[in-house]
Short mmCIF file of C-alpha atoms in Angstrom, two decimals:
data_model
loop_
_atom_site.label_atom_id
_atom_site.label_comp_id
_atom_site.label_asym_id
_atom_site.label_seq_id
_atom_site.Cartn_x
_atom_site.Cartn_y
_atom_site.Cartn_z
CA MET B 1 33.02 11.59 -2.24
CA SER B 2 32.36 13.33 1.08
CA THR B 3 35.22 14.87 3.04
CA LEU B 4 35.31 15.60 6.76
CA ASP B 5 35.85 19.29 7.57
CA PRO B 6 34.86 20.40 11.09
CA GLY B 7 35.54 23.99 10.09
CA ARG B 8 32.27 24.02 8.16
CA LEU B 9 30.42 24.24 11.49
CA GLU B 10 32.32 27.21 12.93
CA GLU B 11 30.66 30.18 11.22
CA ALA B 12 26.97 30.62 10.46
CA PRO B 13 27.57 31.75 6.84
CA ASP B 14 29.59 28.58 6.19
CA VAL B 15 26.84 26.45 7.71
CA GLU B 16 24.18 28.12 5.57
CA ALA B 17 26.29 27.79 2.42
CA ALA B 18 26.62 24.04 3.08
CA ASP B 19 22.84 23.73 3.48
CA PRO B 20 21.47 25.10 0.21
CA GLY B 21 18.14 23.29 0.59
CA GLY B 22 17.50 24.92 3.97
CA MET B 23 17.21 21.73 6.00
CA LEU B 24 18.12 23.58 9.20
CA ARG B 25 15.28 26.04 8.58
CA GLN B 26 12.93 23.11 8.02
CA VAL B 27 13.96 21.51 11.32
CA ALA B 28 13.54 24.85 13.09
CA SER B 29 9.90 25.02 11.95
CA SER B 30 8.86 22.19 14.30
CA ALA B 31 7.20 24.39 16.91
CA ALA B 32 5.19 26.25 14.29
CA GLN B 33 4.11 22.93 12.81
CA ILE B 34 2.57 21.85 16.11
CA ARG B 35 0.49 25.00 16.40
CA GLU B 36 -0.60 25.00 12.76
CA ALA B 37 -1.45 21.27 12.69
CA ARG B 38 -3.59 21.51 15.85
CA ARG B 39 -5.73 24.17 14.21
CA ALA B 40 -5.91 22.24 10.94
CA ALA B 41 -7.02 19.04 12.70
CA GLU B 42 -9.77 20.78 14.62
CA GLU B 43 -11.00 22.68 11.55
CA ALA B 44 -11.07 19.44 9.54
CA GLY B 45 -13.53 17.91 11.99
CA VAL B 46 -11.36 15.22 13.56
CA ALA B 47 -13.78 15.17 16.50
CA ALA B 48 -16.30 13.37 14.26
CA LEU B 49 -14.17 10.23 14.51
CA ALA B 50 -15.51 9.71 18.05
CA GLU B 51 -19.16 9.57 16.99
CA ASP B 52 -19.09 5.78 16.69
CA GLY B 53 -17.20 5.29 19.95
CA ARG B 54 -13.76 3.95 20.59
CA PRO B 55 -12.28 1.78 17.79
CA ARG B 56 -11.07 -1.75 18.40
CA ALA B 57 -7.59 -0.77 17.15
CA VAL B 58 -5.77 2.09 15.45
CA VAL B 59 -3.71 1.26 12.37
CA VAL B 60 -1.47 3.95 10.89
CA THR B 61 -0.23 3.44 7.35
CA GLY B 62 2.64 5.49 6.01
CA MET B 63 6.17 5.29 4.67
CA GLY B 64 9.43 6.99 5.60
CA GLY B 65 9.07 10.38 7.23
CA SER B 66 5.29 10.03 7.17
CA GLY B 67 5.19 6.55 8.66
CA ILE B 68 7.18 7.59 11.73
CA SER B 69 4.11 9.58 12.83
CA GLY B 70 2.42 6.29 13.71
CA ASP B 71 5.36 5.26 15.88
CA VAL B 72 5.30 8.59 17.69
CA LEU B 73 1.55 8.22 18.26
CA ALA B 74 2.05 4.76 19.77
CA ALA B 75 4.89 6.05 21.96
CA VAL B 76 2.85 8.95 23.30
CA CYS B 77 -0.21 6.75 23.93
CA GLY B 78 2.11 4.39 25.77
CA LEU B 79 1.64 0.92 27.19
CA GLY B 80 -1.49 2.05 29.03
CA CYS B 81 -3.38 2.77 25.82
CA PRO B 82 -6.74 0.95 25.93
CA VAL B 83 -6.43 -0.19 22.29
CA PRO B 84 -3.46 -1.35 20.21
CA VAL B 85 -1.77 1.21 17.95
CA THR B 86 0.28 -0.22 15.10
CA THR B 87 2.00 1.08 11.98
CA VAL B 88 1.84 -0.59 8.56
CA ARG B 89 4.71 0.07 6.19
CA GLY B 90 3.94 -1.62 2.92
CA TYR B 91 1.22 -2.45 0.42
CA ARG B 92 -1.09 -4.71 2.42
CA LEU B 93 -3.49 -4.11 5.29
CA PRO B 94 -3.39 -6.98 7.84
CA GLY B 95 -6.24 -9.43 7.47
CA TRP B 96 -7.62 -8.79 10.94
CA VAL B 97 -8.33 -5.08 10.26
CA GLY B 98 -12.00 -4.38 9.64
CA ALA B 99 -14.96 -2.10 10.18
CA ALA B 100 -14.38 -1.91 13.95
CA ASP B 101 -10.98 -0.29 13.46
CA LEU B 102 -9.66 3.19 12.68
CA VAL B 103 -7.14 3.39 9.84
CA ILE B 104 -5.07 6.57 9.58
CA ALA B 105 -3.31 7.11 6.24
CA VAL B 106 -0.41 9.56 6.39
CA SER B 107 1.43 10.85 3.33
CA CYS B 108 3.06 14.26 3.23
CA SER B 109 2.73 14.41 -0.56
CA GLY B 110 -0.60 12.62 -0.56
CA SER B 111 0.63 10.40 -3.39
CA THR B 112 2.71 7.67 -1.74
CA GLU B 113 1.76 4.49 -3.59
CA GLU B 114 1.97 2.11 -0.63
CA THR B 115 -0.13 4.38 1.57
CA LEU B 116 -2.77 4.92 -1.10
CA GLU B 117 -3.09 1.19 -1.67
CA VAL B 118 -3.54 0.39 2.03
CA ALA B 119 -5.99 3.28 2.49
CA ALA B 120 -8.07 1.99 -0.43
CA GLN B 121 -8.15 -1.47 1.17
CA ALA B 122 -9.32 0.11 4.45
CA ALA B 123 -12.10 1.96 2.64
CA ARG B 124 -13.28 -1.23 0.95
CA ARG B 125 -13.43 -2.99 4.32
CA GLY B 126 -15.54 -0.22 5.82
CA CYS B 127 -12.95 1.00 8.33
CA ARG B 128 -13.18 4.42 9.87
CA LEU B 129 -10.69 6.46 7.87
CA LEU B 130 -8.57 9.48 8.71
CA CYS B 131 -6.23 10.81 6.02
CA VAL B 132 -3.44 13.30 6.67
CA GLY B 133 -1.39 14.81 3.86
CA GLY B 134 -1.11 17.26 1.01
CA ALA B 135 -4.18 19.24 -0.04
CA GLY B 136 -5.58 18.47 -3.50
CA SER B 137 -3.74 15.15 -3.57
CA PRO B 138 -4.86 11.61 -4.48
CA LEU B 139 -5.10 10.90 -0.75
CA ALA B 140 -7.48 13.83 -0.32
CA ASP B 141 -9.60 12.51 -3.18
CA LEU B 142 -9.67 9.04 -1.65
CA ALA B 143 -10.82 10.46 1.69
CA ALA B 144 -13.61 12.39 -0.02
CA ARG B 145 -14.82 9.32 -1.93
CA SER B 146 -14.71 7.18 1.23
CA ARG B 147 -16.36 9.75 3.49
CA GLY B 148 -13.24 9.84 5.59
CA VAL B 149 -11.87 12.80 7.50
CA PHE B 150 -9.04 14.60 5.71
CA VAL B 151 -6.54 16.93 7.41
CA PRO B 152 -4.48 19.00 4.98
CA VAL B 153 -0.84 19.45 5.93
CA ARG B 154 1.51 22.05 4.52
CA SER B 155 4.90 20.52 3.79
CA VAL B 156 7.84 22.56 5.09
CA GLY B 157 10.08 21.04 2.41
CA GLN B 158 10.76 17.37 3.01
CA PRO B 159 8.38 14.80 4.55
CA ARG B 160 10.96 13.94 7.21
CA SER B 161 11.06 17.60 8.24
CA THR B 162 7.26 17.81 8.47
CA LEU B 163 7.05 15.22 11.27
CA TRP B 164 5.05 17.37 13.70
CA GLY B 165 2.68 18.66 11.05
CA LEU B 166 1.89 15.04 10.21
CA THR B 167 1.83 13.73 13.80
CA VAL B 168 -0.25 16.31 15.66
CA PRO B 169 -3.49 15.49 13.77
CA LEU B 170 -3.03 11.88 14.94
CA LEU B 171 -2.57 13.05 18.53
CA VAL B 172 -5.69 15.25 18.32
CA ALA B 173 -7.64 12.28 16.99
CA ALA B 174 -6.32 10.03 19.77
CA ARG B 175 -7.31 12.44 22.50
CA THR B 176 -10.76 12.82 20.92
CA LEU B 177 -11.13 9.04 21.16
CA GLY B 178 -9.92 8.97 24.77
CA LEU B 179 -6.72 7.09 23.93
CA THR B 180 -4.28 9.60 25.38
CA ASP B 181 -4.25 12.82 27.34
CA VAL B 182 -2.64 15.51 25.19
CA PRO B 183 -4.41 18.79 26.00
CA ASP B 184 -3.69 22.00 24.13
CA ALA B 185 -1.49 23.12 27.03
CA VAL B 186 0.83 20.14 26.44
CA LEU B 187 0.93 20.82 22.70
CA GLU B 188 1.95 24.38 23.47
CA SER B 189 4.55 23.42 26.09
CA THR B 190 6.03 20.95 23.60
CA ALA B 191 6.21 23.67 20.97
CA ALA B 192 7.98 25.91 23.48
CA ARG B 193 10.52 23.20 24.23
CA LEU B 194 11.19 22.72 20.52
CA GLU B 195 11.81 26.45 20.21
CA ASP B 196 14.31 26.19 23.06
CA VAL B 197 16.16 23.33 21.38
CA ALA B 198 16.22 25.33 18.15
CA HIS B 199 17.78 28.26 20.01
CA ARG B 200 20.51 26.11 21.55
CA CYS B 201 21.25 24.40 18.22
CA ARG B 202 21.09 27.48 15.99
CA PRO B 203 23.70 27.83 13.22
CA ASP B 204 25.47 30.82 14.79
CA SER B 205 26.07 28.95 18.06
CA GLU B 206 29.70 27.80 18.23
CA PRO B 207 30.48 24.06 18.37
CA PHE B 208 31.72 24.07 21.97
CA VAL B 209 28.34 25.35 23.25
CA ASN B 210 26.03 23.93 20.59
CA PRO B 211 25.13 20.38 21.69
CA ALA B 212 24.10 19.23 18.20
CA LYS B 213 27.31 20.45 16.57
CA ARG B 214 29.37 18.91 19.36
CA ILE B 215 27.71 15.50 19.00
CA ALA B 216 27.97 15.63 15.19
CA LEU B 217 31.72 16.21 15.44
CA ASP B 218 32.07 13.35 17.92
CA LEU B 219 30.11 10.98 15.66
CA ALA B 220 31.86 11.83 12.40
CA GLY B 221 33.58 8.73 11.07
CA ASP B 222 32.18 6.41 13.74
CA VAL B 223 29.45 3.77 13.34
CA PRO B 224 26.53 4.81 15.58
CA LEU B 225 24.63 2.31 17.70
CA VAL B 226 21.62 4.33 18.88
CA TRP B 227 19.78 2.85 21.86
CA GLY B 228 16.66 4.08 23.62
CA THR B 229 16.06 3.32 27.28
CA SER B 230 12.27 3.01 27.02
CA PRO B 231 9.80 2.21 24.22
CA LEU B 232 9.39 5.96 23.77
CA ALA B 233 13.14 6.56 23.52
CA GLU B 234 13.53 3.57 21.21
CA THR B 235 11.16 5.27 18.78
CA ALA B 236 13.39 8.35 18.94
CA ALA B 237 16.40 6.08 18.30
CA TYR B 238 14.74 4.68 15.17
CA ARG B 239 13.97 8.22 14.02
CA MET B 240 17.60 9.27 14.58
CA CYS B 241 18.88 6.42 12.43
CA CYS B 242 16.42 7.31 9.66
CA GLN B 243 17.67 10.90 9.82
CA LEU B 244 21.28 9.73 9.74
CA ASN B 245 20.39 7.85 6.55
CA GLU B 246 18.48 10.63 4.78
CA ASN B 247 20.17 13.79 6.04
CA ALA B 248 23.77 12.68 6.43
CA LYS B 249 23.67 9.74 3.96
CA TYR B 250 25.20 7.82 6.86
CA PRO B 251 24.58 4.40 8.45
CA GLY B 252 23.09 3.91 11.89
CA VAL B 253 21.84 0.93 13.89
CA PHE B 254 18.97 1.47 16.31
CA GLY B 255 17.93 -0.60 19.29
CA GLY B 256 16.40 -0.39 22.73
CA LEU B 257 17.11 -1.61 26.21
CA PRO B 258 16.75 -4.23 27.53
CA GLU B 259 16.62 -6.04 24.15
CA ALA B 260 19.93 -4.63 22.87
CA ASP B 261 21.69 -6.23 25.84
CA HIS B 262 20.70 -9.61 24.43
CA ASN B 263 22.27 -9.11 20.99
CA GLN B 264 23.72 -5.76 19.90
CA VAL B 265 25.96 -5.49 22.97
CA MET B 266 28.13 -8.23 21.45
CA ALA B 267 29.30 -5.74 18.83
CA PHE B 268 31.42 -4.23 21.63
CA ASP B 269 33.66 -7.30 21.24
CA GLY B 270 33.77 -7.22 17.46
CA LEU B 271 35.64 -5.75 14.51
CA PHE B 272 34.47 -2.13 14.98
CA ALA B 273 34.96 -1.89 18.75
CA GLY B 274 37.74 0.04 20.41
CA GLY B 275 38.21 2.71 17.78
CA GLY B 276 35.60 5.31 18.63
CA SER B 277 36.25 9.02 19.01
CA PRO B 278 38.26 9.45 22.23
CA ALA B 279 36.20 12.27 23.69
CA ASP B 280 32.88 11.23 25.18
CA SER B 281 30.12 13.80 25.14
CA ASP B 282 27.06 14.11 27.33
CA ALA B 283 24.37 16.31 25.82
CA SER B 284 22.15 15.77 28.84
CA LEU B 285 24.31 18.29 30.70
CA TRP B 286 23.05 21.48 29.10
CA GLY B 287 24.19 23.78 31.84
CA PRO B 288 26.19 27.02 31.84
CA THR B 289 28.27 27.85 28.79
CA PRO B 290 31.59 26.00 29.13
CA THR B 291 34.97 27.67 28.84
CA PRO B 292 35.98 27.81 25.17
CA PRO B 293 38.68 25.24 24.37
CA ASP B 294 41.62 25.93 22.12
CA ASN B 295 40.00 25.48 18.71
CA ASP B 296 43.00 23.73 17.15
CA ASP B 297 43.03 21.10 19.90
CA PHE B 298 39.22 20.84 19.87
CA PHE B 299 39.01 19.94 16.19
CA ARG B 300 42.21 17.88 16.03
CA ASP B 301 40.91 15.59 18.78
CA ARG B 302 37.91 14.77 16.61
CA THR B 303 39.63 14.31 13.27
CA GLU B 304 43.39 13.87 12.87
CA ASP B 305 44.07 11.91 16.06
CA ALA B 306 40.84 9.95 16.27
CA GLU B 307 40.46 6.37 15.19
CA HIS B 308 37.00 5.38 14.07
CA GLY B 309 34.82 2.57 15.30
CA LEU B 310 31.57 1.99 17.15
CA HIS B 311 29.91 4.91 18.91
CA LEU B 312 27.14 4.17 21.39
CA VAL B 313 24.48 6.88 21.47
CA VAL B 314 22.12 6.42 24.43
CA LEU B 315 18.80 8.27 24.22
CA ARG B 316 17.71 8.36 27.85
CA ASP B 317 14.09 8.69 28.85
CA THR B 318 13.43 10.30 32.22
CA GLU B 319 11.06 7.43 32.98
CA GLU B 320 12.93 4.12 32.88
CA HIS B 321 12.15 0.75 34.38
CA PRO B 322 14.51 0.31 37.37
CA GLN B 323 16.14 -2.75 35.79
CA THR B 324 16.54 -0.91 32.50
CA ALA B 325 18.32 1.92 34.33
CA LYS B 326 20.75 -0.66 35.77
CA ARG B 327 21.27 -2.13 32.33
CA ARG B 328 21.93 1.31 30.87
CA GLU B 329 24.60 2.07 33.45
CA ALA B 330 26.24 -1.32 33.01
CA SER B 331 26.08 -1.10 29.20
CA VAL B 332 27.75 2.31 29.19
CA GLU B 333 30.52 1.04 31.49
CA LEU B 334 30.98 -2.04 29.32
CA ALA B 335 31.28 0.11 26.19
CA ARG B 336 33.82 2.46 27.72
CA ASP B 337 35.86 -0.45 29.11
CA ARG B 338 36.21 -1.72 25.54
CA GLY B 339 37.13 1.63 24.03
CA VAL B 340 33.71 2.32 22.52
CA ALA B 341 32.84 6.02 22.57
CA VAL B 342 29.60 6.92 24.37
CA THR B 343 27.24 9.88 23.99
CA GLU B 344 24.22 10.18 26.27
CA ILE B 345 21.25 12.43 25.50
CA LEU B 346 18.59 13.00 28.13
CA ALA B 347 14.94 13.70 27.32
CA GLU B 348 13.40 16.85 28.76
CA GLY B 349 9.93 17.49 30.14
CA ASP B 350 7.33 15.48 32.02
CA HIS B 351 4.72 14.56 29.41
CA PRO B 352 5.59 11.76 26.97
CA LEU B 353 5.11 14.15 24.03
CA GLU B 354 7.61 16.61 25.48
CA ARG B 355 10.11 13.86 26.15
CA ILE B 356 10.04 12.28 22.72
CA ALA B 357 9.94 15.66 20.98
CA THR B 358 13.10 16.90 22.71
CA LEU B 359 15.00 13.70 21.89
CA ILE B 360 13.92 13.85 18.25
CA ALA B 361 14.65 17.57 17.94
CA LEU B 362 18.25 17.33 19.09
CA ALA B 363 18.86 14.25 16.95
CA ASP B 364 17.46 16.04 13.89
CA TYR B 365 19.97 18.86 14.35
CA VAL B 366 22.81 16.40 14.96
CA THR B 367 22.17 14.63 11.66
CA VAL B 368 22.04 17.86 9.67
CA TYR B 369 25.28 19.15 11.22
CA LEU B 370 26.90 15.76 10.59
CA ALA B 371 25.94 16.07 6.91
CA ILE B 372 27.46 19.53 6.76
CA THR B 373 30.73 18.55 8.40
CA LEU B 374 30.98 15.64 5.95
CA GLY B 375 30.37 17.94 2.98
CA VAL B 376 27.02 16.35 2.20
CA ASP B 377 23.92 18.34 1.17
CA PRO B 378 21.37 17.22 3.78
CA THR B 379 18.23 17.93 1.74
CA PRO B 380 18.17 15.89 -1.51
CA VAL B 381 17.74 12.10 -1.54
CA PRO B 382 18.99 11.13 -5.01
CA ALA B 383 19.18 7.38 -4.37
CA ILE B 384 15.51 7.32 -3.34
CA GLN B 385 14.52 9.28 -6.42
CA GLU B 386 16.58 7.01 -8.68
CA LEU B 387 15.02 3.92 -7.11
CA LYS B 388 11.52 5.30 -7.68
CA ALA B 389 12.39 5.98 -11.31
CA ARG B 390 13.66 2.44 -11.79
CA ILE B 391 10.45 0.83 -10.59
CA ALA B 392 8.06 3.31 -12.20
#
């Protein structure tokens, strides 16, 4: 049974003791993953994928922390991508996929059963095949047998923590095919931004200046509705809910504007409304270090005196449709009018990769710190392992 203790986030030694699997270190490796994966993709010969011209479609197959790489690829390619980019999560390749298409199989371990099955189907249909995952794995063997390109990826611990190691080879392949413009300079600037987020969210940074710790304390006990304000930000919202599930063992509901205004907004009038943490936070305002509050009051506001209910987390893209921006403002006002706590997080950077990476990075830290304050080890996933054993 987990217990809420905000004091676990105060001192770096306490944080590290509550994170025996080193999930924070894994999250902090994101920048290094980008640099290492770019080199690995180029050395693996990803450029050869362009020899037969542009594919009719790109289909990414993967599960969990590996499958999200396909969503990030689609988000970075954007609505202007000249071919559709879709992700398959399951055992079957859609019937329309054939020799004119590129199938990218992503598995951090290289042994995910669903991914292997779909990749084998793609090979039988004569699709161009790119495989990304663990060296010496069944996926590597399949790529070799099918004359596909294989990019080895070094896991930093958990698949969900190896997101950028798994995603960058897909981005390098997409730019080779002329599907998106992600030059090395953008990969490097994104890595630099991830290093900056890691610095601001480091374990020895106190909760009143550490945006991830602050948001984790605000969320603790509430039910998060995580909304993105663009397709790109909605992908980050989905990722945040997955990380809430796996890191904090915590529920989360993701959505995106404008769609959430046609359904999820009604939850503001329901059973869980009106009880959110009283103190709104706004992690988009990462300015000068604020004046330290009285620690007793700071923590009491978030635990003893706080009722729990819905908590709207708005992941804001810097590029929003004008009507979506109006909807965001109105939705936030509507939530606050009904007593629903609101946290807004603003993307940073100009390039789509920078923007989605900064949203994901902060959310990753939030979910780990939420796990720690709840007394939950963020690294292991025992229910997943038990489920796998039951169906083996």
